[in-house]
C-alpha cells in the first residue's frame, strides 16, 4: 500500500497497480501513513474492507441506487446494469457511484476508485458491519475527512472536479416518448403544447428517427429533411433531442461500421476479432470508448447531427446493454433442443426458462471482450463501469471540437464517478408507480453527493400506465429537478401534460409554469452548486442537526432557501412534515398567487390539494420568482419577485449568466446581492448589482415570524 496526500483532508491509499479511471483530478504526494479507518482483508485476487458501524451510524451516498437516503440495511452492487424493473431488492441500476459517507461519531467519506464490480454490503449480511468487496486487488481508496457531511461532500466534489453545465434551455420542461416516430407526430406534440399553453423547450427523438437503429443516420422516410425540420421546430420554440445508442450496427457499406472496422476502433474478442453482441439493430460492435482515438472518432460523429441544428443528445444503452450474444443464444437453444420431449421437472423447467432470461447483460459476455487502453488489452469486466462514462466523454470532447464555447445538452444512462464533468444522467426505465416517486426523491441527494447535478427521472414513469394523479404528483416533485423530462415507453398510456382531462391539464400547466417562474432560483442554485463543488439537493441533516432531521427520507432541501415535502401517495389529501425550525409554507396553485402560513418547528400534518405544490421557505432566506414564458429564452425577468421569510436579517445572491456559453468561467456572469435587515418594525433593503444584470425592479413580500407581510418595491438603476 502506498499512501498519498491528495488535498487537505483527503488521502489516497493505492493497492497494486490500478487502471486509471480519470475519476479524480489530482495525483497527490506520497506520504508515510498507514492509518486507515477500517480493516482490510486482502485475498489472492480480491479485496475486502470491513468497518464496524456504531448503532447510530448512518451511511449516505452511493448515487443511483435503490432504498433509502440512508443506505444502511441494503446491499448495492456497482456494475452498470440495464435492468428495467427497479424493485427494492435490485442491487444494480445503471450507474456505478462508489462514494459513501459514514455519519457517526466518526465521520468520513470513502471513494473506491475501481471500475469493475464492487459490492457494498451496508449492514445487510452482518448488521453492524459495512463490508465492501472488490473484485480485484488493484485499486485506489480515498478517505475524505471533514467535520460535517457538507464539508466532506464539498471536498469530495472538489476532488472529482466541477460539474457539467448544460445550456439554460435544458432547464425548461422536456417531452419524450418512445417514440414520436416521424416529423408529423413530433410536430403534433409541439402543436399540442402550444394549443394547451404549456411551456416546453424540447421534444425527444427516440430510436425510430434512425435508419434501422444505426447511429448517426436519419430515416429518410420519417424525417425526410431533419435540418429544415429542426429549424422549423426551433422557430416554434422546441429543440429536438435525438438519442444515440452505444452499439454500432454491423452492416456492409454503413460508414460508421466500415470506419470502425478499418481503424480498429471496436472492442475485440479473445481472438482479436471485433466483438459481436446483439442490441436494437441486431448484431453490433461496441466502439472502444476507452481507446482515446476511438473516443475522438465517435465524438466527432455528433457533428453530423449538430450540423443539422441539433444541440442536445441522450446517450443510451451504454452499460453497455446486451440483448444476447451468439454464445448465449447457442447455449440456450441447445438447452431447448435437449429439453425437447423431456418430462421436465421443476428444476429442469426453471433452468429452461432461465436459459433465456439470462441471455441479456450476462457477465460471461462482459468477460469475453477487450479494450485497448493506451496499447494495453484490458478485459471489459475489469473496466465495465467506465464504458458509458467514456461514451459521454466522447460526446463532450466532440462538442468541444465542434464549438468550444457553446453548451450542448448531453446526458447518459450509464455512468461512473467523474462522468459528471462531461454530462448529466437520467435514472433509466422506472415505472409509473407511486413507489418510484419516492425512490426519485431519495435518489436525488445521493446522486448530487456523487457529483451528478444535472439529473432527473422519467417523470410520470417510463413503464406502465400513469393516471393523472400520479403524473401530477410526480411533476410537482420533478419541477425541482434540473433535468425535468416526461418520458414513457411504447404501448403505455399517453402521459403528456395534456393527455388526461381538462382539470389535470390545468394543474399540470400551472405546475410547469411554476417551474419556469422558479428558474431564476433553480438555475442560480444549480450554478452555485456547480461552481462551489456543492450539492443542489440535500437531505435535511446537511443543515439541521436535531434528532428528527437526521432520519427524514421524504423531504429535501433544494438550494439554500427551500425545503420541499412532495406528495408521493395515491389519494393523499396531504402529508406529515417535519419542520426543523420556523418556516414559511407557500402552497402554490399558481405562482402569481400569494398565500403564506408560518409553520412552527415540529411535526405537522399539512393538507395539500391535488392542485397544490407545497414549498417551504427557510428562516432568514429568500426565494426569487420570475415569470414564465413558453420557452426559457423568452422569459422576461426584468421585474422579479422575492418572498423573504425574515426573523432578523438575510442575504441572498441571485446568480445569472448568458445560459449558452462557458463565459461564466471567465468571470462573465451577473450577481445581484440582496440584503434585508429588520430595523424596528421596518426593513432595510440593500441591493448590490454586479455585472450587467437585466433586473430593473424587484417586488418584495417580506414575511415575519408572525405572518405579517410587508410589501416593498426596489427599482434598480443602471
Ligand atoms: O431497450 O430507446 O432507457 O429511455 O426510450 C430500450 C428506447 C432502449 C431504453 C431507455 C429508454 C428508451 C429506450 N431504450
XYZ file of C-alpha atoms and ligand atoms in Angstrom:
732
model
C 0.000 0.000 0.000
C 1.235 3.461 -0.878
C -0.371 6.494 0.728
C -0.757 9.893 -0.890
C -1.926 13.160 0.475
C -4.143 14.386 -2.323
C -5.618 17.512 -0.791
C -6.204 18.884 2.675
C -8.235 16.195 4.414
C -8.031 13.693 1.547
C -5.737 10.711 1.428
C -5.402 8.113 -1.254
C -4.371 4.558 -0.484
C -3.083 2.774 -3.528
C -3.048 -1.006 -3.740
C -1.277 -2.732 -6.596
C -1.411 -1.053 -9.973
C -4.895 0.261 -10.599
C -6.174 1.118 -14.046
C -6.609 4.846 -14.427
C -10.279 5.826 -14.386
C -9.856 9.616 -14.617
C -12.434 9.929 -11.862
C -10.143 12.102 -9.776
C -8.272 15.148 -10.991
C -5.342 15.183 -8.590
C -2.415 12.837 -8.113
C -1.181 13.901 -4.686
C 2.176 13.411 -2.981
C 3.423 10.269 -1.380
C 3.443 10.335 2.402
C 4.165 7.873 5.168
C 0.859 6.945 6.714
C -0.929 3.676 7.262
C -3.827 4.967 9.279
C -6.848 3.501 7.511
C -10.102 3.855 9.421
C -11.098 0.242 8.703
C -9.825 -3.285 8.341
C -8.605 -4.526 5.072
C -8.635 -8.139 4.045
C -6.579 -8.963 1.007
C -7.203 -12.272 -0.671
C -5.402 -13.735 -3.656
C -7.488 -11.942 -6.264
C -9.941 -9.906 -4.300
C -10.078 -7.349 -1.607
C -12.410 -6.575 1.232
C -12.941 -3.661 3.560
C -14.693 -4.080 6.851
C -15.878 -1.279 9.064
C -17.681 -1.767 12.339
C -20.619 0.597 12.464
C -21.907 2.026 15.711
C -25.610 1.646 16.375
C -26.299 5.188 15.306
C -24.049 5.279 12.243
C -25.712 6.217 9.012
C -24.366 5.662 5.531
C -25.081 8.206 2.814
C -24.215 8.429 -0.852
C -23.904 5.591 -3.375
C -25.656 7.663 -6.013
C -28.039 5.851 -8.284
C -29.327 3.038 -6.135
C -32.398 1.570 -4.542
C -33.559 2.032 -0.975
C -33.043 4.982 1.337
C -31.074 8.181 1.516
C -29.512 6.344 4.443
C -28.243 3.184 2.777
C -27.872 1.146 5.937
C -29.538 -2.245 5.668
C -29.010 -2.841 1.971
C -26.624 -4.457 -0.475
C -25.583 -2.463 -3.504
C -23.544 -3.653 -6.389
C -21.661 -1.312 -8.667
C -21.860 -2.957 -12.050
C -23.744 -0.779 -14.540
C -26.821 -2.703 -15.485
C -29.676 -2.291 -17.942
C -32.422 -3.626 -15.738
C -35.818 -2.209 -16.486
C -37.521 -3.489 -13.359
C -36.478 -1.346 -10.433
C -37.793 -3.236 -7.451
C -36.343 -2.641 -3.993
C -34.092 -5.680 -3.919
C -32.330 -4.899 -7.193
C -28.693 -4.379 -6.368
C -27.565 -2.598 -9.521
C -29.032 0.103 -11.650
C -27.318 1.963 -14.494
C -24.703 3.916 -12.585
C -21.665 2.897 -10.523
C -21.148 5.501 -7.849
C -18.696 4.178 -5.291
C -18.753 7.081 -2.884
C -20.288 6.948 0.555
C -20.158 8.910 3.767
C -20.147 7.352 7.205
C -22.053 9.634 9.549
C -21.497 8.870 13.182
C -19.120 9.903 15.898
C -16.571 9.079 13.257
C -17.337 10.968 10.078
C -15.569 10.317 6.814
C -16.128 9.735 3.150
C -14.858 6.729 1.192
C -14.422 6.547 -2.538
C -13.471 3.215 -4.050
C -11.888 4.009 -7.366
C -12.201 0.679 -9.083
C -14.155 0.369 -12.340
C -15.133 -3.306 -12.153
C -17.588 -4.961 -9.784
C -17.773 -3.611 -6.229
C -20.288 -4.795 -3.658
C -21.332 -2.580 -0.766
C -22.934 -4.637 1.950
C -24.159 -1.947 4.295
C -25.114 -3.942 7.350
C -27.225 -6.377 5.351
C -25.333 -9.599 5.978
C -23.870 -8.512 9.289
C -25.986 -5.764 10.713
C -23.119 -3.893 12.346
C -20.630 -4.120 9.524
C -20.086 -2.149 6.410
C -18.403 -4.615 4.077
C -17.075 -3.565 0.722
C -15.974 -6.320 -1.621
C -13.885 -5.563 -4.639
C -13.360 -7.992 -7.465
C -9.689 -7.191 -7.743
C -6.671 -6.198 -5.753
C -5.544 -3.223 -7.809
C -7.420 -0.138 -6.693
C -7.316 3.282 -5.084
C -9.208 4.068 -1.932
C -9.782 7.686 -0.997
C -10.633 8.699 2.531
C -12.142 12.140 2.948
C -12.182 13.716 6.374
C -14.358 16.576 7.487
C -16.439 17.631 10.430
C -19.785 17.853 8.649
C -21.476 15.954 5.863
C -21.482 19.032 3.709
C -17.794 19.605 4.237
C -16.972 16.006 3.328
C -19.199 16.252 0.276
C -17.658 19.557 -0.818
C -14.183 18.078 -0.547
C -15.124 15.000 -2.493
C -16.702 17.129 -5.209
C -13.550 19.211 -5.342
C -11.551 16.017 -5.754
C -13.551 14.841 -8.760
C -13.871 18.219 -10.452
C -16.512 20.693 -11.442
C -19.877 19.613 -12.732
C -21.074 19.742 -16.285
C -23.222 22.764 -17.017
C -25.987 22.393 -19.596
C -27.450 25.255 -21.576
C -30.149 27.155 -19.748
C -32.875 25.980 -22.101
C -32.199 22.463 -20.781
C -33.779 23.650 -17.520
C -37.071 24.026 -19.314
C -39.675 21.285 -19.495
C -38.839 18.455 -21.885
C -41.137 15.946 -23.502
C -40.148 12.463 -24.596
C -41.816 9.264 -25.709
C -40.620 6.076 -27.276
C -41.341 7.100 -29.929
C -42.686 10.152 -31.620
C -41.860 8.268 -34.722
C -41.923 10.811 -37.503
C -41.787 14.524 -38.151
C -45.549 14.732 -38.324
C -46.024 13.224 -34.910
C -43.310 15.386 -33.344
C -44.964 18.451 -34.780
C -48.331 17.375 -33.460
C -46.840 17.111 -29.977
C -45.432 20.636 -30.315
C -48.797 21.928 -31.509
C -50.457 20.356 -28.516
C -48.127 22.150 -26.135
C -48.820 25.416 -27.924
C -52.549 24.850 -28.031
C -52.715 23.969 -24.357
C -50.458 26.862 -23.377
C -47.962 24.587 -21.622
C -44.316 25.691 -21.630
C -41.871 23.216 -23.163
C -38.352 23.591 -24.527
C -37.605 20.295 -26.195
C -39.025 17.198 -27.759
C -37.038 13.982 -27.925
C -36.330 11.685 -30.806
C -36.108 8.099 -29.646
C -34.579 5.272 -31.706
C -37.107 5.406 -34.524
C -35.650 8.559 -36.039
C -32.709 6.462 -37.217
C -32.459 4.247 -40.249
C -32.585 0.691 -38.862
C -31.312 1.905 -35.485
C -27.988 2.932 -36.979
C -26.170 5.643 -35.017
C -25.809 8.978 -36.807
C -28.242 8.078 -39.562
C -31.667 9.581 -40.108
C -34.643 7.808 -41.561
C -35.368 9.394 -44.936
C -38.895 8.231 -44.752
C -39.776 9.507 -41.284
C -37.583 12.619 -41.189
C -37.003 13.497 -44.838
C -35.256 16.774 -44.037
C -34.154 16.908 -40.448
C -32.271 20.148 -40.913
C -35.207 22.188 -42.066
C -37.482 20.371 -39.655
C -35.194 21.134 -36.696
C -35.131 24.757 -37.751
C -38.871 24.947 -38.100
C -39.329 23.378 -34.687
C -36.813 25.697 -33.102
C -38.728 28.635 -34.507
C -41.778 27.272 -32.769
C -39.762 27.041 -29.562
C -38.775 23.381 -29.463
C -35.336 21.823 -29.727
C -35.095 18.258 -30.946
C -33.004 15.892 -28.838
C -32.009 12.666 -30.611
C -30.884 9.508 -28.834
C -27.508 7.894 -29.539
C -27.007 4.209 -28.729
C -23.729 2.553 -27.845
C -23.831 -0.345 -30.326
C -22.885 0.189 -33.975
C -24.820 -1.964 -36.423
C -22.810 -4.483 -38.396
C -23.715 -3.692 -41.969
C -21.522 -3.579 -45.041
C -21.478 -0.118 -46.524
C -22.633 1.675 -43.369
C -19.873 4.257 -42.971
C -19.605 4.230 -39.192
C -19.294 0.468 -39.214
C -16.763 0.476 -42.056
C -14.609 3.168 -40.462
C -14.679 1.471 -37.080
C -13.516 -1.775 -38.665
C -10.845 -0.068 -40.762
C -9.350 1.760 -37.850
C -9.747 -0.989 -35.292
C -11.968 1.132 -33.067
C -14.272 -1.620 -31.833
C -13.878 -3.790 -28.755
C -12.411 -7.173 -29.624
C -12.884 -10.758 -28.522
C -10.150 -13.071 -27.319
C -9.103 -13.868 -30.888
C -8.733 -10.223 -31.794
C -11.898 -10.022 -33.900
C -14.422 -7.255 -33.278
C -16.713 -8.447 -30.507
C -20.274 -9.155 -31.588
C -23.322 -8.586 -29.407
C -26.945 -8.025 -30.324
C -28.966 -4.975 -29.333
C -31.549 -2.889 -31.215
C -30.225 -3.143 -34.717
C -29.489 -6.863 -34.293
C -25.790 -7.590 -34.308
C -23.494 -4.736 -33.363
C -19.930 -3.913 -32.413
C -19.130 -1.783 -29.405
C -16.950 1.264 -30.035
C -13.961 1.086 -27.722
C -14.593 4.283 -25.784
C -11.630 3.516 -23.540
C -9.351 3.968 -26.521
C -8.572 7.680 -26.913
C -8.554 7.563 -30.693
C -11.819 5.675 -30.878
C -13.347 8.134 -28.473
C -12.228 11.025 -30.597
C -13.598 9.352 -33.699
C -17.007 8.612 -32.190
C -17.212 12.072 -30.604
C -16.599 13.711 -33.967
C -19.670 11.957 -35.373
C -22.063 14.045 -33.311
C -21.192 16.776 -35.776
C -23.298 15.010 -38.385
C -26.273 15.996 -36.271
C -25.094 19.324 -34.871
C -24.602 20.403 -38.492
C -28.332 19.921 -38.864
C -29.054 22.270 -35.976
C -29.212 19.671 -33.194
C -27.991 20.999 -29.831
C -28.644 18.162 -27.427
C -28.406 14.374 -27.141
C -29.055 11.490 -24.783
C -26.671 8.537 -24.752
C -28.462 5.253 -24.184
C -27.693 1.536 -23.820
C -24.160 2.308 -22.705
C -23.769 -0.034 -19.732
C -23.337 -1.484 -22.406
C -26.664 -3.292 -22.616
C -26.519 -6.617 -24.433
C -29.678 -8.413 -25.508
C -27.817 -11.585 -26.403
C -24.617 -12.912 -27.903
C -24.099 -15.911 -30.172
C -22.549 -17.765 -27.272
C -25.564 -17.241 -25.033
C -28.098 -17.898 -27.731
C -26.401 -21.083 -28.793
C -26.273 -22.387 -25.241
C -29.920 -21.541 -24.708
C -31.052 -23.124 -27.946
C -29.028 -26.263 -27.232
C -30.709 -26.436 -23.902
C -34.110 -26.134 -25.519
C -33.275 -28.854 -28.001
C -32.083 -31.119 -25.213
C -35.306 -30.465 -23.367
C -37.463 -31.429 -26.296
C -39.838 -34.270 -25.476
C -38.400 -34.485 -21.981
C -40.526 -34.737 -18.899
C -39.309 -31.515 -17.252
C -39.447 -31.342 -13.505
C -39.432 -28.102 -11.601
C -35.651 -27.764 -11.699
C -35.149 -28.524 -15.352
C -38.138 -26.378 -16.281
C -36.768 -23.382 -14.375
C -33.389 -23.964 -15.923
C -35.017 -23.914 -19.334
C -36.778 -20.648 -18.566
C -33.643 -19.121 -17.102
C -31.543 -20.061 -20.079
C -33.450 -17.339 -21.959
C -33.899 -14.958 -19.063
C -30.155 -14.924 -18.540
C -29.292 -14.131 -22.142
C -29.220 -10.394 -21.560
C -26.459 -8.487 -19.789
C -24.673 -11.685 -18.871
C -21.358 -11.432 -17.032
C -19.958 -14.245 -19.157
C -20.330 -11.971 -22.156
C -18.846 -8.980 -20.365
C -15.850 -11.146 -19.569
C -15.406 -12.136 -23.169
C -14.311 -8.880 -24.755
C -11.432 -6.458 -24.500
C -10.469 -2.808 -24.673
C -7.341 -1.238 -25.985
C -6.284 1.280 -23.346
C -3.113 3.028 -24.440
C -1.944 -0.077 -26.213
C -2.803 -2.430 -23.351
C -5.513 -5.051 -23.742
C -7.915 -4.950 -20.825
C -10.770 -7.302 -20.159
C -14.092 -5.470 -20.238
C -15.279 -6.918 -16.940
C -12.472 -5.085 -15.136
C -13.478 -1.711 -16.550
C -17.156 -2.328 -17.139
C -18.271 0.765 -15.259
C -16.200 3.101 -17.410
C -17.997 2.369 -20.631
C -20.984 4.735 -20.511
C -18.784 7.321 -18.820
C -16.404 7.329 -21.766
C -19.136 7.308 -24.357
C -20.430 10.504 -22.811
C -16.925 11.872 -22.534
C -16.516 11.145 -26.250
C -19.580 13.267 -26.946
C -18.467 16.093 -24.651
C -14.988 16.130 -26.148
C -16.574 16.090 -29.578
C -18.683 19.150 -28.728
C -15.539 20.966 -27.678
C -14.146 20.439 -31.147
C -17.404 21.427 -32.774
C -17.886 24.666 -30.866
C -15.781 25.076 -27.758
C -17.678 27.916 -26.173
C -21.166 26.559 -26.714
C -23.004 24.469 -24.153
C -24.689 21.359 -25.511
C -27.214 19.231 -23.698
C -25.857 15.756 -23.076
C -26.824 13.115 -20.589
C -26.237 9.439 -20.250
C -27.847 6.347 -18.837
C -24.727 4.555 -17.566
C -22.159 6.445 -15.517
C -19.226 6.274 -13.141
C -17.868 8.858 -10.738
C -16.163 11.582 -12.760
C -18.581 11.457 -15.677
C -20.452 14.371 -14.114
C -17.783 16.628 -15.600
C -18.956 15.689 -19.091
C -22.698 15.335 -18.846
C -25.746 14.568 -16.769
C -27.698 11.364 -16.265
C -31.277 10.245 -16.201
C -32.242 7.400 -13.961
C -33.443 4.959 -16.604
C -36.501 2.815 -17.047
C -38.619 3.389 -13.964
C -42.325 2.596 -13.702
C -45.465 4.655 -13.276
C -45.524 3.567 -9.658
C -46.023 5.761 -6.618
C -43.044 3.995 -5.056
C -40.890 5.366 -7.826
C -41.732 8.958 -6.977
C -40.374 8.264 -3.527
C -37.349 6.487 -4.975
C -36.750 9.505 -7.193
C -36.897 11.786 -4.140
C -34.375 9.661 -2.268
C -32.045 9.236 -5.191
C -31.589 12.897 -6.000
C -29.492 13.936 -2.975
C -27.486 10.701 -3.247
C -26.719 11.470 -6.888
C -25.767 15.029 -6.027
C -23.304 13.789 -3.410
C -21.641 11.802 -6.185
C -21.397 14.839 -8.449
C -24.410 14.307 -10.696
C -26.210 17.617 -10.503
C -27.873 17.549 -13.897
C -30.135 14.597 -13.333
C -33.749 13.582 -13.137
C -36.107 10.667 -13.602
C -38.628 9.854 -16.308
C -41.419 11.944 -14.868
C -44.750 10.114 -14.594
C -42.867 6.851 -15.135
C -41.422 5.114 -18.174
C -43.185 1.772 -17.994
C -46.750 1.052 -17.064
C -49.761 3.322 -17.276
C -49.876 6.550 -15.337
C -53.093 8.050 -14.071
C -53.450 11.806 -13.952
C -52.927 11.944 -10.207
C -49.576 10.216 -10.427
C -48.483 12.375 -13.330
C -49.401 15.493 -11.341
C -47.730 14.462 -8.100
C -44.594 13.374 -9.921
C -44.452 16.600 -11.919
C -44.849 18.569 -8.686
C -41.643 16.950 -7.497
C -39.743 16.916 -10.797
C -40.265 20.615 -11.247
C -37.379 20.960 -8.818
C -35.043 18.533 -10.619
C -32.574 20.143 -13.036
C -33.451 17.599 -15.731
C -37.250 17.873 -15.966
C -38.473 15.413 -18.554
C -41.649 13.430 -19.036
C -40.891 10.127 -20.795
C -42.727 6.867 -21.378
C -42.320 3.680 -23.331
C -44.273 2.423 -26.295
C -47.665 0.939 -25.780
C -48.354 2.541 -22.424
C -50.983 5.184 -21.837
C -50.120 8.633 -23.141
C -48.877 10.855 -20.352
C -48.009 14.216 -21.855
C -49.247 17.006 -19.597
C -52.267 17.496 -21.853
C -53.053 13.773 -22.232
C -55.512 13.368 -19.373
C -58.539 15.593 -18.741
C -59.145 19.347 -18.733
C -58.745 19.692 -14.980
C -55.479 17.759 -14.890
C -54.140 19.698 -17.845
C -54.873 22.879 -15.941
C -52.992 21.640 -12.878
C -50.040 20.419 -14.938
C -49.946 23.697 -16.864
C -49.707 25.626 -13.602
C -47.111 23.227 -12.243
C -44.895 23.557 -15.304
C -45.345 27.317 -15.317
C -44.243 27.311 -11.700
C -41.023 25.616 -12.819
C -40.389 28.350 -15.353
C -41.167 31.040 -12.804
C -38.734 29.459 -10.352
C -35.941 29.300 -12.932
C -34.042 32.293 -11.537
C -33.812 30.335 -8.297
C -33.385 26.831 -9.744
C -30.825 27.829 -12.339
C -28.973 30.120 -9.950
C -28.771 27.472 -7.248
C -27.641 24.884 -9.783
C -24.874 27.165 -10.973
C -23.792 27.959 -7.432
C -23.616 24.249 -6.613
C -21.669 23.540 -9.800
C -19.210 26.356 -9.232
C -18.726 25.778 -5.494
C -18.468 21.971 -5.515
C -21.718 21.756 -3.651
C -24.988 19.879 -3.863
C -28.270 21.281 -5.136
C -30.448 18.694 -3.373
C -29.543 17.846 0.197
C -31.021 15.710 2.941
C -32.227 17.738 5.919
C -29.293 16.757 8.077
C -26.940 18.751 5.880
C -28.367 21.815 7.624
C -30.209 20.658 10.719
C -28.769 18.515 13.458
C -31.864 17.818 15.530
C -32.848 14.225 16.218
C -35.624 14.056 13.604
C -33.909 15.742 10.673
C -31.271 13.038 10.790
C -33.812 10.464 9.700
C -36.033 12.296 7.253
C -36.159 10.380 3.987
C -39.027 12.087 2.173
C -38.280 15.790 2.358
C -35.355 17.570 0.754
C -33.540 20.847 0.839
C -33.371 22.463 -2.576
C -30.638 25.056 -2.838
C -30.100 27.338 0.116
C -33.607 28.667 0.682
C -36.105 25.865 0.194
C -37.338 22.703 1.768
C -39.778 20.526 -0.142
C -42.128 17.817 1.062
C -43.564 16.178 -2.044
C -46.704 14.059 -2.109
C -45.962 10.532 -3.294
C -49.008 8.569 -2.176
C -52.141 7.922 -4.153
C -55.242 9.793 -2.965
C -53.255 11.596 -0.299
C -55.001 14.732 0.925
C -51.799 15.921 2.497
C -48.912 14.546 4.470
C -46.887 14.724 7.631
C -43.916 17.024 7.530
C -41.084 17.507 9.975
C -40.322 21.186 10.261
C -36.949 21.694 11.952
C -37.313 25.450 12.541
C -39.923 28.060 11.717
C -40.585 28.034 8.011
C -42.896 29.812 5.655
C -45.249 27.475 3.853
C -46.465 28.517 0.429
C -48.883 26.117 -1.176
C -48.600 27.074 -4.783
C -51.587 26.688 -7.035
C -50.379 29.306 -9.435
C -47.131 31.152 -8.926
C -48.800 34.549 -9.192
C -50.958 33.941 -6.171
C -49.573 34.500 -2.719
C -50.825 32.895 0.443
C -48.461 32.063 3.242
C -48.544 30.334 6.534
C -45.840 30.460 9.158
C -45.154 26.958 10.421
C -43.576 26.378 13.790
C -40.936 23.810 14.466
C -42.496 20.388 14.945
C -44.391 17.593 13.262
C -47.338 18.798 11.260
C -49.958 17.355 9.027
C -50.320 19.701 6.113
C -53.221 19.464 3.726
C -52.199 19.532 0.095
C -54.801 19.616 -2.647
C -54.049 17.921 -5.949
C -53.518 21.347 -7.488
C -51.007 22.492 -4.878
C -47.227 22.282 -4.686
C -46.078 22.943 -1.142
C -42.871 24.964 -0.827
C -41.226 25.788 2.475
C -39.038 28.873 2.665
C -36.413 28.581 5.372
C -35.956 31.205 8.050
C -33.897 34.222 7.024
C -33.874 33.034 3.446
C -35.337 34.302 0.216
C -36.952 32.812 -2.828
C -36.741 34.571 -6.168
C -39.630 34.197 -8.526
C -39.516 35.320 -12.100
C -42.061 34.979 -14.841
C -42.975 32.158 -17.127
C -42.926 32.046 -20.890
C -43.414 29.140 -23.210
C -39.629 28.827 -23.561
C -36.726 29.582 -21.314
C -35.267 32.072 -23.781
C -38.485 34.088 -23.944
C -38.783 34.741 -20.243
C -38.705 38.391 -19.305
C -37.225 38.697 -15.848
C -36.594 42.416 -15.817
C -39.094 42.501 -12.978
C -38.739 39.782 -10.368
C -40.386 38.981 -7.083
C -38.864 37.916 -3.831
C -40.545 36.174 -0.970
C -38.410 36.580 2.113
C -39.051 34.979 5.469
C -37.247 37.182 7.921
C -36.569 36.957 11.601
C -33.725 39.494 11.701
C -31.751 39.600 8.509
C -30.916 37.715 5.362
C -28.749 37.923 2.289
C -29.268 36.175 -0.991
C -27.173 36.199 -4.114
C -29.138 35.971 -7.303
C -26.902 34.486 -9.981
C -27.468 34.547 -13.708
C -25.407 34.310 -16.867
C -25.879 34.107 -20.612
C -27.047 30.490 -20.351
C -25.428 29.421 -23.596
C -21.652 29.826 -23.311
C -18.872 28.994 -20.871
C -18.031 32.657 -20.336
C -19.044 32.297 -16.700
C -15.685 30.535 -16.293
C -14.064 33.809 -17.286
C -15.958 35.756 -14.679
C -18.704 36.845 -17.028
C -21.927 36.438 -15.094
C -24.329 38.616 -13.159
C -24.991 38.746 -9.484
C -27.469 40.737 -7.518
C -26.739 40.605 -3.823
C -29.877 41.295 -1.885
C -29.759 42.101 1.791
C -32.755 42.562 4.064
C -32.428 43.730 7.629
C -35.165 44.205 10.156
C -34.956 47.525 11.917
C -37.720 48.113 14.455
C -40.896 47.491 12.501
C -39.457 48.094 9.114
C -36.904 46.557 6.808
C -33.837 47.970 5.221
C -33.129 46.596 1.780
C -29.705 46.668 0.273
C -29.028 45.802 -3.295
C -25.672 45.379 -4.873
C -25.845 44.885 -8.596
C -22.752 43.260 -10.036
C -22.284 42.828 -13.732
C -24.725 43.865 -16.344
C -27.840 42.343 -14.928
C -31.126 42.950 -16.628
C -33.177 43.170 -13.463
C -34.889 46.546 -13.272
C -37.359 46.111 -10.500
C -37.742 43.805 -7.524
C -41.002 43.392 -5.639
C -40.682 42.049 -2.126
C -43.066 40.155 0.075
C -41.281 40.185 3.400
C -42.940 37.935 5.925
C -42.048 37.960 9.599
C -42.361 35.173 12.152
C -45.934 36.221 12.933
C -47.001 36.127 9.345
C -47.164 39.886 8.848
C -46.401 40.792 5.286
C -44.526 43.922 4.296
C -44.550 44.785 0.637
C -41.743 46.765 -0.923
C -40.513 47.548 -4.369
C -36.998 48.466 -5.339
C -36.158 49.955 -8.695
C -32.631 49.250 -9.823
C -30.929 51.986 -11.721
C -28.320 51.186 -14.341
O -34.185 -1.112 -24.696
O -34.626 3.718 -26.986
O -33.840 3.715 -21.086
O -35.438 5.691 -22.222
O -36.857 5.015 -24.548
C -34.811 0.102 -24.565
C -35.677 3.081 -26.366
C -33.934 1.190 -25.128
C -34.001 2.415 -23.076
C -34.056 3.781 -22.474
C -35.393 4.401 -22.785
C -35.591 4.464 -24.261
C -35.493 3.054 -24.856
N -34.202 2.469 -24.522
